[in-house]
Amino acid sequence: MSNGNKTEMKKYIKLSLMALVLGMSLASCDNDDPNGTSIFGTTEKTETEFDKWLNANFTVPYNIQLNYLYNDKLSNNNYNVVPATITNSKAMAKMIKHVWLDAYVEAVGEDFVKENTFRVFQFIGSPEYNSQGSIVLGTAEGGIQVTLFRINELDLNNIFVNMNEPFRPHHTLPLDLNYWYFHTMHHEFCHILTQKKYYSTDFQTISAGKYHSADWINVEDEDAVKEGFVTGYASGEYNEDFAEVYANYVTSSDASWAARMREAGTDGAAIINAKLEIVRSYFNDTWGIDLDNLRAIVLRRSAEVQNMDLTTLN
């Protein structure tokens, strides 16, 4: 074949291939249904009644996102946990609003809550155990997110809020909502506030050198108070000590606090009360919160939980 014929043959093959590709492309376009189902997920999540309630009670007024569905981006993937049930999530959301959120609104006002509250809640159905074998009550991260655990263990037919027995075993059933949740919320919120505005360094000096940084898990509450720590957990380090004094005081009745001081003895009670006075001054002078007024509100609302309808959104 001559060079001229070879050149013409190459042009013919190239043009034929281009025509074939163009034809396939046109055929594909001809068969494409613009109204057909996309291969990409476009289905929007249907807003449930619970979602609407959360939006009206948390998101719109306070810019709080409450996640009751499991979100691995908001969870610690080093632990094996399970999602919270919808039924118990509804109950917990109602209790948080009544005992914690509305308590601060009543005591200090909506503006305080809007400016300082957590922005994200994450509910987890099961417990989370730390490396020492203890259960994590809750976590607060950077003043933004708080995570609550054991949501699935709520017994809505047996609501129990212990405000009177400071040394009741925590794992005894029925589950003590005051210890596992209400106290935890105030404890974590205290961390949020003290991260924004620090408290007096005088607090650190009261029990300096006496903290059980490595073995606080082995310190029983009854022994801790004798050393001047309101709980065994408070004996771990001074930031936890401060938050524990605050959270335990506002969630304990007069009878409960008095029983704790009797167990502490003269020396232990003097130390705890010295810490309480610094906590009291901090909240009053820094945030305009009257600790005893807040405490009265919290205790009243905690008692009301036991008669609330936790299954109906209203």
PDB file of C-alpha atoms in Angstrom:
ATOM      1  CA  MET A   1       0.000   0.000   0.000  1.00  0.00           C
ATOM      2  CA  SER A   2       1.356   3.437  -0.894  1.00  0.00           C
ATOM      3  CA  ASN A   3       2.169   6.040   1.701  1.00  0.00           C
ATOM      4  CA  GLY A   4      -0.776   8.131   0.436  1.00  0.00           C
ATOM      5  CA  ASN A   5      -3.232   5.274   0.934  1.00  0.00           C
ATOM      6  CA  LYS A   6      -1.858   4.547   4.398  1.00  0.00           C
ATOM      7  CA  THR A   7      -2.394   8.169   5.392  1.00  0.00           C
ATOM      8  CA  GLU A   8      -5.991   8.129   4.126  1.00  0.00           C
ATOM      9  CA  MET A   9      -6.645   4.856   6.007  1.00  0.00           C
ATOM     10  CA  LYS A  10      -5.386   6.356   9.291  1.00  0.00           C
ATOM     11  CA  LYS A  11      -7.649   9.394   8.832  1.00  0.00           C
ATOM     12  CA  TYR A  12     -10.612   7.100   8.132  1.00  0.00           C
ATOM     13  CA  ILE A  13      -9.983   4.995  11.257  1.00  0.00           C
ATOM     14  CA  LYS A  14      -9.602   8.113  13.435  1.00  0.00           C
ATOM     15  CA  LEU A  15     -12.808   9.636  12.082  1.00  0.00           C
ATOM     16  CA  SER A  16     -14.665   6.359  12.536  1.00  0.00           C
ATOM     17  CA  LEU A  17     -13.596   6.091  16.167  1.00  0.00           C
ATOM     18  CA  MET A  18     -14.624   9.685  16.818  1.00  0.00           C
ATOM     19  CA  ALA A  19     -18.028   9.032  15.281  1.00  0.00           C
ATOM     20  CA  LEU A  20     -18.463   5.893  17.384  1.00  0.00           C
ATOM     21  CA  VAL A  21     -17.643   7.748  20.620  1.00  0.00           C
ATOM     22  CA  LEU A  22     -19.955  10.629  19.656  1.00  0.00           C
ATOM     23  CA  GLY A  23     -22.748   8.208  18.822  1.00  0.00           C
ATOM     24  CA  MET A  24     -22.405   6.435  22.163  1.00  0.00           C
ATOM     25  CA  SER A  25     -22.440   9.783  23.949  1.00  0.00           C
ATOM     26  CA  LEU A  26     -25.585  10.918  22.122  1.00  0.00           C
ATOM     27  CA  ALA A  27     -27.283   7.604  22.790  1.00  0.00           C
ATOM     28  CA  SER A  28     -26.488   7.949  26.465  1.00  0.00           C
ATOM     29  CA  CYS A  29     -27.936  11.470  26.510  1.00  0.00           C
ATOM     30  CA  ASP A  30     -31.035  10.326  24.645  1.00  0.00           C
ATOM     31  CA  ASN A  31     -31.689   7.646  27.295  1.00  0.00           C
ATOM     32  CA  ASP A  32     -31.022   9.977  30.241  1.00  0.00           C
ATOM     33  CA  ASP A  33     -34.195  10.755  32.159  1.00  0.00           C
ATOM     34  CA  PRO A  34     -33.773  14.148  33.884  1.00  0.00           C
ATOM     35  CA  ASN A  35     -36.605  13.200  36.218  1.00  0.00           C
ATOM     36  CA  GLY A  36     -35.168   9.812  37.083  1.00  0.00           C
ATOM     37  CA  THR A  37     -33.629   8.710  40.375  1.00  0.00           C
ATOM     38  CA  SER A  38     -30.168  10.146  41.004  1.00  0.00           C
ATOM     39  CA  ILE A  39     -27.366   7.822  42.008  1.00  0.00           C
ATOM     40  CA  PHE A  40     -26.560  10.352  44.727  1.00  0.00           C
ATOM     41  CA  GLY A  41     -28.615  10.416  47.894  1.00  0.00           C
ATOM     42  CA  THR A  42     -30.922  13.424  47.855  1.00  0.00           C
ATOM     43  CA  THR A  43     -33.537  12.321  50.362  1.00  0.00           C
ATOM     44  CA  GLU A  44     -33.897  14.856  53.148  1.00  0.00           C
ATOM     45  CA  LYS A  45     -34.409  13.723  56.727  1.00  0.00           C
ATOM     46  CA  THR A  46     -38.039  13.955  57.762  1.00  0.00           C
ATOM     47  CA  GLU A  47     -38.435  16.196  60.789  1.00  0.00           C
ATOM     48  CA  THR A  48     -40.140  14.262  63.555  1.00  0.00           C
ATOM     49  CA  GLU A  49     -42.348  15.613  66.325  1.00  0.00           C
ATOM     50  CA  PHE A  50     -39.362  15.281  68.665  1.00  0.00           C
ATOM     51  CA  ASP A  51     -37.139  17.229  66.263  1.00  0.00           C
ATOM     52  CA  LYS A  52     -39.705  20.039  66.164  1.00  0.00           C
ATOM     53  CA  TRP A  53     -39.903  20.059  69.971  1.00  0.00           C
ATOM     54  CA  LEU A  54     -36.114  20.252  70.289  1.00  0.00           C
ATOM     55  CA  ASN A  55     -36.002  23.052  67.756  1.00  0.00           C
ATOM     56  CA  ALA A  56     -38.626  25.045  69.652  1.00  0.00           C
ATOM     57  CA  ASN A  57     -37.184  24.441  73.127  1.00  0.00           C
ATOM     58  CA  PHE A  58     -33.425  24.249  72.586  1.00  0.00           C
ATOM     59  CA  THR A  59     -32.296  25.422  69.153  1.00  0.00           C
ATOM     60  CA  VAL A  60     -34.344  28.543  68.470  1.00  0.00           C
ATOM     61  CA  PRO A  61     -34.218  30.144  71.942  1.00  0.00           C
ATOM     62  CA  TYR A  62     -30.696  29.083  72.984  1.00  0.00           C
ATOM     63  CA  ASN A  63     -28.832  27.941  69.862  1.00  0.00           C
ATOM     64  CA  ILE A  64     -28.403  24.467  71.368  1.00  0.00           C
ATOM     65  CA  GLN A  65     -28.167  21.383  69.161  1.00  0.00           C
ATOM     66  CA  LEU A  66     -29.311  18.260  70.975  1.00  0.00           C
ATOM     67  CA  ASN A  67     -28.256  15.029  69.282  1.00  0.00           C
ATOM     68  CA  TYR A  68     -30.204  11.986  70.345  1.00  0.00           C
ATOM     69  CA  LEU A  69     -29.163   9.947  67.305  1.00  0.00           C
ATOM     70  CA  TYR A  70     -25.654   8.525  67.501  1.00  0.00           C
ATOM     71  CA  ASN A  71     -23.069  10.738  65.814  1.00  0.00           C
ATOM     72  CA  ASP A  72     -19.596   9.211  65.617  1.00  0.00           C
ATOM     73  CA  LYS A  73     -18.046  12.623  64.928  1.00  0.00           C
ATOM     74  CA  LEU A  74     -19.295  13.817  68.312  1.00  0.00           C
ATOM     75  CA  SER A  75     -18.365  10.661  70.198  1.00  0.00           C
ATOM     76  CA  ASN A  76     -15.155   9.105  71.445  1.00  0.00           C
ATOM     77  CA  ASN A  77     -14.541   6.173  69.111  1.00  0.00           C
ATOM     78  CA  ASN A  78     -12.139   4.574  71.566  1.00  0.00           C
ATOM     79  CA  TYR A  79     -15.160   3.264  73.478  1.00  0.00           C
ATOM     80  CA  ASN A  80     -17.787   0.743  72.450  1.00  0.00           C
ATOM     81  CA  VAL A  81     -21.116   2.388  73.131  1.00  0.00           C
ATOM     82  CA  VAL A  82     -24.672   2.093  71.815  1.00  0.00           C
ATOM     83  CA  PRO A  83     -27.138   4.760  70.651  1.00  0.00           C
ATOM     84  CA  ALA A  84     -29.754   6.144  72.998  1.00  0.00           C
ATOM     85  CA  THR A  85     -33.369   5.067  72.546  1.00  0.00           C
ATOM     86  CA  ILE A  86     -35.827   7.667  71.291  1.00  0.00           C
ATOM     87  CA  THR A  87     -38.201   7.159  74.213  1.00  0.00           C
ATOM     88  CA  ASN A  88     -35.541   7.728  76.854  1.00  0.00           C
ATOM     89  CA  SER A  89     -33.991  10.571  74.876  1.00  0.00           C
ATOM     90  CA  LYS A  90     -37.313  12.414  74.951  1.00  0.00           C
ATOM     91  CA  ALA A  91     -37.556  11.909  78.707  1.00  0.00           C
ATOM     92  CA  MET A  92     -33.990  13.087  79.312  1.00  0.00           C
ATOM     93  CA  ALA A  93     -34.448  16.147  77.093  1.00  0.00           C
ATOM     94  CA  LYS A  94     -37.546  17.145  79.058  1.00  0.00           C
ATOM     95  CA  MET A  95     -35.756  16.683  82.375  1.00  0.00           C
ATOM     96  CA  ILE A  96     -32.687  18.647  81.257  1.00  0.00           C
ATOM     97  CA  LYS A  97     -34.899  21.514  80.188  1.00  0.00           C
ATOM     98  CA  HIS A  98     -36.864  21.527  83.442  1.00  0.00           C
ATOM     99  CA  VAL A  99     -34.122  20.884  86.012  1.00  0.00           C
ATOM    100  CA  TRP A 100     -31.125  22.549  84.410  1.00  0.00           C
ATOM    101  CA  LEU A 101     -31.932  24.912  81.547  1.00  0.00           C
ATOM    102  CA  ASP A 102     -35.092  26.471  82.988  1.00  0.00           C
ATOM    103  CA  ALA A 103     -33.518  26.610  86.453  1.00  0.00           C
ATOM    104  CA  TYR A 104     -30.798  28.967  85.220  1.00  0.00           C
ATOM    105  CA  VAL A 105     -33.315  30.989  83.230  1.00  0.00           C
ATOM    106  CA  GLU A 106     -35.377  31.410  86.397  1.00  0.00           C
ATOM    107  CA  ALA A 107     -32.347  32.260  88.536  1.00  0.00           C
ATOM    108  CA  VAL A 108     -30.296  34.463  86.213  1.00  0.00           C
ATOM    109  CA  GLY A 109     -32.292  35.079  83.033  1.00  0.00           C
ATOM    110  CA  GLU A 110     -32.349  33.986  79.402  1.00  0.00           C
ATOM    111  CA  ASP A 111     -29.456  36.209  78.326  1.00  0.00           C
ATOM    112  CA  PHE A 112     -27.090  34.444  80.730  1.00  0.00           C
ATOM    113  CA  VAL A 113     -28.100  31.065  79.338  1.00  0.00           C
ATOM    114  CA  LYS A 114     -27.864  32.209  75.716  1.00  0.00           C
ATOM    115  CA  GLU A 115     -24.367  33.577  76.262  1.00  0.00           C
ATOM    116  CA  ASN A 116     -22.874  30.756  78.320  1.00  0.00           C
ATOM    117  CA  THR A 117     -24.644  27.495  77.685  1.00  0.00           C
ATOM    118  CA  PHE A 118     -23.253  24.443  75.937  1.00  0.00           C
ATOM    119  CA  ARG A 119     -23.929  24.494  72.200  1.00  0.00           C
ATOM    120  CA  VAL A 120     -24.117  20.751  71.624  1.00  0.00           C
ATOM    121  CA  PHE A 121     -25.586  17.870  73.593  1.00  0.00           C
ATOM    122  CA  GLN A 122     -24.857  14.264  72.692  1.00  0.00           C
ATOM    123  CA  PHE A 123     -26.843  11.414  74.240  1.00  0.00           C
ATOM    124  CA  ILE A 124     -25.238   7.964  74.482  1.00  0.00           C
ATOM    125  CA  GLY A 125     -27.272   4.908  75.435  1.00  0.00           C
ATOM    126  CA  SER A 126     -24.636   2.926  77.328  1.00  0.00           C
ATOM    127  CA  PRO A 127     -21.934   3.697  79.897  1.00  0.00           C
ATOM    128  CA  GLU A 128     -18.395   4.697  79.002  1.00  0.00           C
ATOM    129  CA  TYR A 129     -15.661   3.259  81.218  1.00  0.00           C
ATOM    130  CA  ASN A 130     -12.316   4.972  81.657  1.00  0.00           C
ATOM    131  CA  SER A 131      -8.961   3.220  81.960  1.00  0.00           C
ATOM    132  CA  GLN A 132      -9.317   2.948  85.735  1.00  0.00           C
ATOM    133  CA  GLY A 133     -12.574   1.062  85.459  1.00  0.00           C
ATOM    134  CA  SER A 134     -14.847   3.875  86.638  1.00  0.00           C
ATOM    135  CA  ILE A 135     -17.884   5.072  84.718  1.00  0.00           C
ATOM    136  CA  VAL A 136     -17.715   8.448  83.016  1.00  0.00           C
ATOM    137  CA  LEU A 137     -20.704  10.494  84.233  1.00  0.00           C
ATOM    138  CA  GLY A 138     -20.448  13.091  81.519  1.00  0.00           C
ATOM    139  CA  THR A 139     -17.952  15.081  79.516  1.00  0.00           C
ATOM    140  CA  ALA A 140     -17.707  18.759  78.592  1.00  0.00           C
ATOM    141  CA  GLU A 141     -15.403  19.711  75.751  1.00  0.00           C
ATOM    142  CA  GLY A 142     -14.044  23.200  75.293  1.00  0.00           C
ATOM    143  CA  GLY A 143     -17.175  24.907  76.563  1.00  0.00           C
ATOM    144  CA  ILE A 144     -19.073  23.661  73.534  1.00  0.00           C
ATOM    145  CA  GLN A 145     -20.339  20.099  73.952  1.00  0.00           C
ATOM    146  CA  VAL A 146     -21.611  17.990  76.815  1.00  0.00           C
ATOM    147  CA  THR A 147     -22.153  14.257  76.487  1.00  0.00           C
ATOM    148  CA  LEU A 148     -24.464  12.268  78.761  1.00  0.00           C
ATOM    149  CA  PHE A 149     -24.288   8.482  79.045  1.00  0.00           C
ATOM    150  CA  ARG A 150     -26.479   5.592  80.233  1.00  0.00           C
ATOM    151  CA  ILE A 151     -29.618   7.077  78.697  1.00  0.00           C
ATOM    152  CA  ASN A 152     -30.992   3.610  78.004  1.00  0.00           C
ATOM    153  CA  GLU A 153     -30.856   2.696  81.689  1.00  0.00           C
ATOM    154  CA  LEU A 154     -33.557   5.210  82.610  1.00  0.00           C
ATOM    155  CA  ASP A 155     -36.592   3.484  84.090  1.00  0.00           C
ATOM    156  CA  LEU A 156     -39.450   5.834  83.276  1.00  0.00           C
ATOM    157  CA  ASN A 157     -41.746   3.859  85.559  1.00  0.00           C
ATOM    158  CA  ASN A 158     -39.441   4.289  88.520  1.00  0.00           C
ATOM    159  CA  ILE A 159     -38.123   7.853  88.585  1.00  0.00           C
ATOM    160  CA  PHE A 160     -35.883   8.490  91.582  1.00  0.00           C
ATOM    161  CA  VAL A 161     -34.101  11.713  92.510  1.00  0.00           C
ATOM    162  CA  ASN A 162     -31.946  11.443  95.635  1.00  0.00           C
ATOM    163  CA  MET A 163     -31.469  14.806  97.317  1.00  0.00           C
ATOM    164  CA  ASN A 164     -31.295  13.627 100.921  1.00  0.00           C
ATOM    165  CA  GLU A 165     -28.804  10.748 101.241  1.00  0.00           C
ATOM    166  CA  PRO A 166     -25.251  11.902 100.477  1.00  0.00           C
ATOM    167  CA  PHE A 167     -23.651   8.479 100.860  1.00  0.00           C
ATOM    168  CA  ARG A 168     -26.224   6.289  99.122  1.00  0.00           C
ATOM    169  CA  PRO A 169     -24.382   3.764  96.876  1.00  0.00           C
ATOM    170  CA  HIS A 170     -24.479   5.165  93.361  1.00  0.00           C
ATOM    171  CA  HIS A 171     -25.027   1.844  91.621  1.00  0.00           C
ATOM    172  CA  THR A 172     -28.038   0.926  93.716  1.00  0.00           C
ATOM    173  CA  LEU A 173     -31.319   0.734  91.809  1.00  0.00           C
ATOM    174  CA  PRO A 174     -33.412   2.617  91.061  1.00  0.00           C
ATOM    175  CA  LEU A 175     -30.933   4.789  89.197  1.00  0.00           C
ATOM    176  CA  ASP A 176     -30.392   8.068  91.022  1.00  0.00           C
ATOM    177  CA  LEU A 177     -31.084  10.774  88.437  1.00  0.00           C
ATOM    178  CA  ASN A 178     -29.651  13.453  90.688  1.00  0.00           C
ATOM    179  CA  TYR A 179     -26.235  11.816  90.804  1.00  0.00           C
ATOM    180  CA  TRP A 180     -26.018  10.484  87.253  1.00  0.00           C
ATOM    181  CA  TYR A 181     -27.530  13.446  85.420  1.00  0.00           C
ATOM    182  CA  PHE A 182     -28.608  16.574  87.325  1.00  0.00           C
ATOM    183  CA  HIS A 183     -25.458  16.819  89.433  1.00  0.00           C
ATOM    184  CA  THR A 184     -23.420  16.019  86.318  1.00  0.00           C
ATOM    185  CA  MET A 185     -25.037  18.830  84.333  1.00  0.00           C
ATOM    186  CA  HIS A 186     -24.241  21.403  87.013  1.00  0.00           C
ATOM    187  CA  HIS A 187     -20.720  20.020  87.411  1.00  0.00           C
ATOM    188  CA  GLU A 188     -19.963  20.264  83.703  1.00  0.00           C
ATOM    189  CA  PHE A 189     -21.614  23.685  83.422  1.00  0.00           C
ATOM    190  CA  CYS A 190     -19.384  24.880  86.250  1.00  0.00           C
ATOM    191  CA  HIS A 191     -16.364  23.882  84.161  1.00  0.00           C
ATOM    192  CA  ILE A 192     -17.759  25.905  81.257  1.00  0.00           C
ATOM    193  CA  LEU A 193     -18.098  29.008  83.413  1.00  0.00           C
ATOM    194  CA  THR A 194     -14.707  28.690  85.116  1.00  0.00           C
ATOM    195  CA  GLN A 195     -13.034  28.233  81.733  1.00  0.00           C
ATOM    196  CA  LYS A 196     -14.482  31.590  80.704  1.00  0.00           C
ATOM    197  CA  LYS A 197     -13.737  33.452  83.929  1.00  0.00           C
ATOM    198  CA  TYR A 198     -11.289  31.936  86.366  1.00  0.00           C
ATOM    199  CA  TYR A 199     -11.878  31.698  90.098  1.00  0.00           C
ATOM    200  CA  SER A 200      -9.581  32.802  92.910  1.00  0.00           C
ATOM    201  CA  THR A 201      -6.310  30.910  93.201  1.00  0.00           C
ATOM    202  CA  ASP A 202      -6.920  30.877  96.958  1.00  0.00           C
ATOM    203  CA  PHE A 203      -9.059  27.808  96.342  1.00  0.00           C
ATOM    204  CA  GLN A 204      -6.023  25.834  95.188  1.00  0.00           C
ATOM    205  CA  THR A 205      -4.147  26.468  98.416  1.00  0.00           C
ATOM    206  CA  ILE A 206      -6.795  25.035 100.757  1.00  0.00           C
ATOM    207  CA  SER A 207      -6.022  21.377  99.990  1.00  0.00           C
ATOM    208  CA  ALA A 208      -2.641  21.820  98.349  1.00  0.00           C
ATOM    209  CA  GLY A 209      -0.568  18.652  98.633  1.00  0.00           C
ATOM    210  CA  LYS A 210      -3.547  16.546  99.708  1.00  0.00           C
ATOM    211  CA  TYR A 211      -5.071  15.642  96.340  1.00  0.00           C
ATOM    212  CA  HIS A 212      -5.223  11.985  95.282  1.00  0.00           C
ATOM    213  CA  SER A 213      -4.247  12.583  91.670  1.00  0.00           C
ATOM    214  CA  ALA A 214      -3.347   8.955  90.991  1.00  0.00           C
ATOM    215  CA  ASP A 215      -5.779   7.023  93.164  1.00  0.00           C
ATOM    216  CA  TRP A 216      -8.892   9.175  93.644  1.00  0.00           C
ATOM    217  CA  ILE A 217     -10.994   6.282  92.327  1.00  0.00           C
ATOM    218  CA  ASN A 218     -10.180   4.379  95.530  1.00  0.00           C
ATOM    219  CA  VAL A 219     -11.284   7.218  97.815  1.00  0.00           C
ATOM    220  CA  GLU A 220     -14.784   6.595  99.187  1.00  0.00           C
ATOM    221  CA  ASP A 221     -17.025   9.612  99.688  1.00  0.00           C
ATOM    222  CA  GLU A 222     -17.269   8.928 103.423  1.00  0.00           C
ATOM    223  CA  ASP A 223     -13.466   9.082 103.696  1.00  0.00           C
ATOM    224  CA  ALA A 224     -13.092  12.016 101.317  1.00  0.00           C
ATOM    225  CA  VAL A 225     -15.195  14.383 103.427  1.00  0.00           C
ATOM    226  CA  LYS A 226     -12.974  13.777 106.440  1.00  0.00           C
ATOM    227  CA  GLU A 227     -10.075  15.080 104.348  1.00  0.00           C
ATOM    228  CA  GLY A 228     -12.045  18.128 103.245  1.00  0.00           C
ATOM    229  CA  PHE A 229     -13.261  16.877  99.869  1.00  0.00           C
ATOM    230  CA  VAL A 230     -16.982  16.846  99.225  1.00  0.00           C
ATOM    231  CA  THR A 231     -16.682  13.554  97.264  1.00  0.00           C
ATOM    232  CA  GLY A 232     -13.997  11.065  96.363  1.00  0.00           C
ATOM    233  CA  TYR A 233     -13.980  12.452  92.822  1.00  0.00           C
ATOM    234  CA  ALA A 234     -13.303  15.929  94.204  1.00  0.00           C
ATOM    235  CA  SER A 235     -10.052  14.646  95.679  1.00  0.00           C
ATOM    236  CA  GLY A 236      -8.547  14.158  92.219  1.00  0.00           C
ATOM    237  CA  GLU A 237      -7.476  17.756  91.555  1.00  0.00           C
ATOM    238  CA  TYR A 238      -8.570  21.303  92.353  1.00  0.00           C
ATOM    239  CA  ASN A 239     -10.666  22.025  89.232  1.00  0.00           C
ATOM    240  CA  GLU A 240     -12.775  18.943  89.864  1.00  0.00           C
ATOM    241  CA  ASP A 241     -12.854  19.836  93.545  1.00  0.00           C
ATOM    242  CA  PHE A 242     -14.314  23.266  92.757  1.00  0.00           C
ATOM    243  CA  ALA A 243     -16.944  21.868  90.366  1.00  0.00           C
ATOM    244  CA  GLU A 244     -17.898  19.131  92.831  1.00  0.00           C
ATOM    245  CA  VAL A 245     -18.429  21.578  95.695  1.00  0.00           C
ATOM    246  CA  TYR A 246     -20.686  23.639  93.442  1.00  0.00           C
ATOM    247  CA  ALA A 247     -22.655  20.759  91.903  1.00  0.00           C
ATOM    248  CA  ASN A 248     -23.169  18.877  95.156  1.00  0.00           C
ATOM    249  CA  TYR A 249     -24.249  21.953  97.061  1.00  0.00           C
ATOM    250  CA  VAL A 250     -26.913  23.070  94.568  1.00  0.00           C
ATOM    251  CA  THR A 251     -28.329  19.535  94.244  1.00  0.00           C
ATOM    252  CA  SER A 252     -28.316  18.612  97.967  1.00  0.00           C
ATOM    253  CA  SER A 253     -31.018  19.402 100.496  1.00  0.00           C
ATOM    254  CA  ASP A 254     -30.162  21.043 103.817  1.00  0.00           C
ATOM    255  CA  ALA A 255     -30.495  17.631 105.485  1.00  0.00           C
ATOM    256  CA  SER A 256     -28.135  16.019 102.983  1.00  0.00           C
ATOM    257  CA  TRP A 257     -25.507  18.728 103.313  1.00  0.00           C
ATOM    258  CA  ALA A 258     -25.716  18.584 107.112  1.00  0.00           C
ATOM    259  CA  ALA A 259     -25.243  14.800 107.041  1.00  0.00           C
ATOM    260  CA  ARG A 260     -22.161  15.249 104.879  1.00  0.00           C
ATOM    261  CA  MET A 261     -20.710  17.789 107.304  1.00  0.00           C
ATOM    262  CA  ARG A 262     -21.365  15.521 110.298  1.00  0.00           C
ATOM    263  CA  GLU A 263     -19.508  12.711 108.566  1.00  0.00           C
ATOM    264  CA  ALA A 264     -16.675  15.116 107.722  1.00  0.00           C
ATOM    265  CA  GLY A 265     -16.091  16.014 111.355  1.00  0.00           C
ATOM    266  CA  THR A 266     -14.895  19.366 112.610  1.00  0.00           C
ATOM    267  CA  ASP A 267     -11.720  19.552 110.509  1.00  0.00           C
ATOM    268  CA  GLY A 268     -13.173  18.171 107.299  1.00  0.00           C
ATOM    269  CA  ALA A 269     -16.292  20.338 107.518  1.00  0.00           C
ATOM    270  CA  ALA A 270     -14.209  23.467 108.076  1.00  0.00           C
ATOM    271  CA  ILE A 271     -12.215  22.755 104.915  1.00  0.00           C
ATOM    272  CA  ILE A 272     -15.283  22.048 102.800  1.00  0.00           C
ATOM    273  CA  ASN A 273     -17.081  25.153 104.052  1.00  0.00           C
ATOM    274  CA  ALA A 274     -14.015  27.279 103.308  1.00  0.00           C
ATOM    275  CA  LYS A 275     -14.130  25.995  99.738  1.00  0.00           C
ATOM    276  CA  LEU A 276     -17.879  26.603  99.577  1.00  0.00           C
ATOM    277  CA  GLU A 277     -17.414  30.242 100.525  1.00  0.00           C
ATOM    278  CA  ILE A 278     -14.984  30.764  97.631  1.00  0.00           C
ATOM    279  CA  VAL A 279     -17.425  29.035  95.280  1.00  0.00           C
ATOM    280  CA  ARG A 280     -20.270  31.184  96.612  1.00  0.00           C
ATOM    281  CA  SER A 281     -18.289  34.401  96.159  1.00  0.00           C
ATOM    282  CA  TYR A 282     -17.161  33.428  92.671  1.00  0.00           C
ATOM    283  CA  PHE A 283     -20.673  32.817  91.376  1.00  0.00           C
ATOM    284  CA  ASN A 284     -22.083  35.921  93.045  1.00  0.00           C
ATOM    285  CA  ASP A 285     -19.296  38.347  92.133  1.00  0.00           C
ATOM    286  CA  THR A 286     -18.464  36.974  88.691  1.00  0.00           C
ATOM    287  CA  TRP A 287     -21.807  35.811  87.326  1.00  0.00           C
ATOM    288  CA  GLY A 288     -24.393  37.497  89.539  1.00  0.00           C
ATOM    289  CA  ILE A 289     -25.701  34.131  90.735  1.00  0.00           C
ATOM    290  CA  ASP A 290     -27.010  33.852  94.283  1.00  0.00           C
ATOM    291  CA  LEU A 291     -25.976  30.293  95.101  1.00  0.00           C
ATOM    292  CA  ASP A 292     -28.688  29.694  97.684  1.00  0.00           C
ATOM    293  CA  ASN A 293     -31.400  31.071  95.422  1.00  0.00           C
ATOM    294  CA  LEU A 294     -30.238  28.849  92.568  1.00  0.00           C
ATOM    295  CA  ARG A 295     -30.111  25.900  94.942  1.00  0.00           C
ATOM    296  CA  ALA A 296     -33.722  26.445  96.065  1.00  0.00           C
ATOM    297  CA  ILE A 297     -34.837  26.562  92.422  1.00  0.00           C
ATOM    298  CA  VAL A 298     -32.883  23.433  91.474  1.00  0.00           C
ATOM    299  CA  LEU A 299     -34.189  21.422  94.425  1.00  0.00           C
ATOM    300  CA  ARG A 300     -37.776  22.429  93.727  1.00  0.00           C
ATOM    301  CA  ARG A 301     -37.533  21.550  90.054  1.00  0.00           C
ATOM    302  CA  SER A 302     -35.740  18.269  90.807  1.00  0.00           C
ATOM    303  CA  ALA A 303     -38.584  17.227  93.107  1.00  0.00           C
ATOM    304  CA  GLU A 304     -41.114  18.127  90.395  1.00  0.00           C
ATOM    305  CA  VAL A 305     -39.477  15.706  87.944  1.00  0.00           C
ATOM    306  CA  GLN A 306     -40.865  12.749  89.852  1.00  0.00           C
ATOM    307  CA  ASN A 307     -44.392  13.802  88.887  1.00  0.00           C
ATOM    308  CA  MET A 308     -43.715  14.918  85.330  1.00  0.00           C
ATOM    309  CA  ASP A 309     -45.133  13.228  82.240  1.00  0.00           C
ATOM    310  CA  LEU A 310     -41.893  12.210  80.581  1.00  0.00           C
ATOM    311  CA  THR A 311     -43.468  10.422  77.622  1.00  0.00           C
ATOM    312  CA  THR A 312     -45.462  13.303  76.124  1.00  0.00           C
ATOM    313  CA  LEU A 313     -43.892  16.268  74.392  1.00  0.00           C
ATOM    314  CA  ASN A 314     -45.472  19.476  75.611  1.00  0.00           C
TER     315      ASN A 314
END
